PDB file of C-alpha atoms in Angstrom:
ATOM      1  CA  UNK A   1      27.937 113.997  95.598  1.00  0.00           C
ATOM      2  CA  UNK A   2      26.080 116.047  98.092  1.00  0.00           C
ATOM      3  CA  UNK A   3      29.203 117.696  99.463  1.00  0.00           C
ATOM      4  CA  UNK A   4      29.676 119.572  96.655  1.00  0.00           C
ATOM      5  CA  UNK A   5      27.735 122.670  95.672  1.00  0.00           C
ATOM      6  CA  UNK A   6      25.567 121.653  92.038  1.00  0.00           C
ATOM      7  CA  UNK A   7      26.595 118.098  92.254  1.00  0.00           C
ATOM      8  CA  UNK A   8      29.780 119.160  90.738  1.00  0.00           C
ATOM      9  CA  UNK A   9      32.782 116.850  90.744  1.00  0.00           C
ATOM     10  CA  UNK A  10      36.449 117.662  90.799  1.00  0.00           C
ATOM     11  CA  UNK A  11      37.957 115.616  88.390  1.00  0.00           C
ATOM     12  CA  UNK A  12      41.503 114.864  87.483  1.00  0.00           C
ATOM     13  CA  UNK A  13      41.916 113.570  83.799  1.00  0.00           C
ATOM     14  CA  UNK A  14      45.056 111.923  82.588  1.00  0.00           C
ATOM     15  CA  UNK A  15      46.270 109.478  80.204  1.00  0.00           C
ATOM     16  CA  UNK A  16      47.844 106.038  81.606  1.00  0.00           C
ATOM     17  CA  UNK A  17      48.510 102.854  79.426  1.00  0.00           C
ATOM     18  CA  UNK A  18      47.126 104.753  76.545  1.00  0.00           C
ATOM     19  CA  UNK A  19      43.868 105.667  77.423  1.00  0.00           C
ATOM     20  CA  UNK A  20      42.519 108.704  78.662  1.00  0.00           C
ATOM     21  CA  UNK A  21      40.756 108.102  82.284  1.00  0.00           C
ATOM     22  CA  UNK A  22      39.065 110.463  84.857  1.00  0.00           C
ATOM     23  CA  UNK A  23      39.434 110.276  88.475  1.00  0.00           C
ATOM     24  CA  UNK A  24      37.207 112.036  90.984  1.00  0.00           C
ATOM     25  CA  UNK A  25      39.184 113.795  93.914  1.00  0.00           C
ATOM     26  CA  UNK A  26      37.929 115.065  96.967  1.00  0.00           C
ATOM     27  CA  UNK A  27      39.856 118.530  96.373  1.00  0.00           C
ATOM     28  CA  UNK A  28      43.001 119.494  94.105  1.00  0.00           C
ATOM     29  CA  UNK A  29      45.975 120.498  96.126  1.00  0.00           C
ATOM     30  CA  UNK A  30      48.032 121.875  93.065  1.00  0.00           C
ATOM     31  CA  UNK A  31      51.516 120.655  92.228  1.00  0.00           C
ATOM     32  CA  UNK A  32      54.196 119.769  94.773  1.00  0.00           C
ATOM     33  CA  UNK A  33      57.520 117.940  94.773  1.00  0.00           C
ATOM     34  CA  UNK A  34      56.994 115.004  96.907  1.00  0.00           C
ATOM     35  CA  UNK A  35      59.168 112.222  98.230  1.00  0.00           C
ATOM     36  CA  UNK A  36      56.902 109.196  97.954  1.00  0.00           C
ATOM     37  CA  UNK A  37      57.521 106.282 100.681  1.00  0.00           C
ATOM     38  CA  UNK A  38      56.023 103.132  99.551  1.00  0.00           C
ATOM     39  CA  UNK A  39      53.499 101.474 102.229  1.00  0.00           C
ATOM     40  CA  UNK A  40      54.162  98.923 104.328  1.00  0.00           C
ATOM     41  CA  UNK A  41      52.035  95.185 104.312  1.00  0.00           C
ATOM     42  CA  UNK A  42      49.565  95.016 103.699  1.00  0.00           C
ATOM     43  CA  UNK A  43      49.128  97.940 101.754  1.00  0.00           C
ATOM     44  CA  UNK A  44      51.800  97.349  99.579  1.00  0.00           C
ATOM     45  CA  UNK A  45      50.275  94.835  97.826  1.00  0.00           C
ATOM     46  CA  UNK A  46      47.230  97.220  97.029  1.00  0.00           C
ATOM     47  CA  UNK A  47      47.113  97.331  93.330  1.00  0.00           C
ATOM     48  CA  UNK A  48      46.752 101.306  92.487  1.00  0.00           C
ATOM     49  CA  UNK A  49      48.700 102.367  95.679  1.00  0.00           C
ATOM     50  CA  UNK A  50      51.811 104.024  94.819  1.00  0.00           C
ATOM     51  CA  UNK A  51      52.400 105.089  98.612  1.00  0.00           C
ATOM     52  CA  UNK A  52      52.127 107.956 101.132  1.00  0.00           C
ATOM     53  CA  UNK A  53      53.669 111.434 101.394  1.00  0.00           C
ATOM     54  CA  UNK A  54      53.951 114.371 103.739  1.00  0.00           C
ATOM     55  CA  UNK A  55      53.033 117.622 102.525  1.00  0.00           C
ATOM     56  CA  UNK A  56      55.042 120.596 103.437  1.00  0.00           C
ATOM     57  CA  UNK A  57      51.937 121.609 106.025  1.00  0.00           C
ATOM     58  CA  UNK A  58      52.290 118.005 107.580  1.00  0.00           C
ATOM     59  CA  UNK A  59      49.453 116.434 105.907  1.00  0.00           C
ATOM     60  CA  UNK A  60      49.712 113.143 104.784  1.00  0.00           C
ATOM     61  CA  UNK A  61      48.546 111.841 101.546  1.00  0.00           C
ATOM     62  CA  UNK A  62      48.078 108.596  99.686  1.00  0.00           C
ATOM     63  CA  UNK A  63      49.920 108.945  96.094  1.00  0.00           C
ATOM     64  CA  UNK A  64      47.957 106.440  93.293  1.00  0.00           C
ATOM     65  CA  UNK A  65      49.223 104.489  90.544  1.00  0.00           C
ATOM     66  CA  UNK A  66      46.914 105.069  87.904  1.00  0.00           C
ATOM     67  CA  UNK A  67      48.195 102.637  85.562  1.00  0.00           C
ATOM     68  CA  UNK A  68      48.166  99.765  88.744  1.00  0.00           C
ATOM     69  CA  UNK A  69      44.606 101.133  88.766  1.00  0.00           C
ATOM     70  CA  UNK A  70      43.530 100.117  85.384  1.00  0.00           C
TER      71      UNK A  70
END
């Protein structure tokens, strides 16, 4: 919590499995079209992880499976 000024946390709110959920994120990157590459073992066995992707600037990001987190 100390990283964010005034204790305000960036929160991504969406709906999954008919429930509204909020997930605290480090930052918002905007909307991107991505090719998601599935993780290999052992990460492919972890619930809530869809895979990884590389952004246009070369940054590697983890893609969550929101339904798998619930």
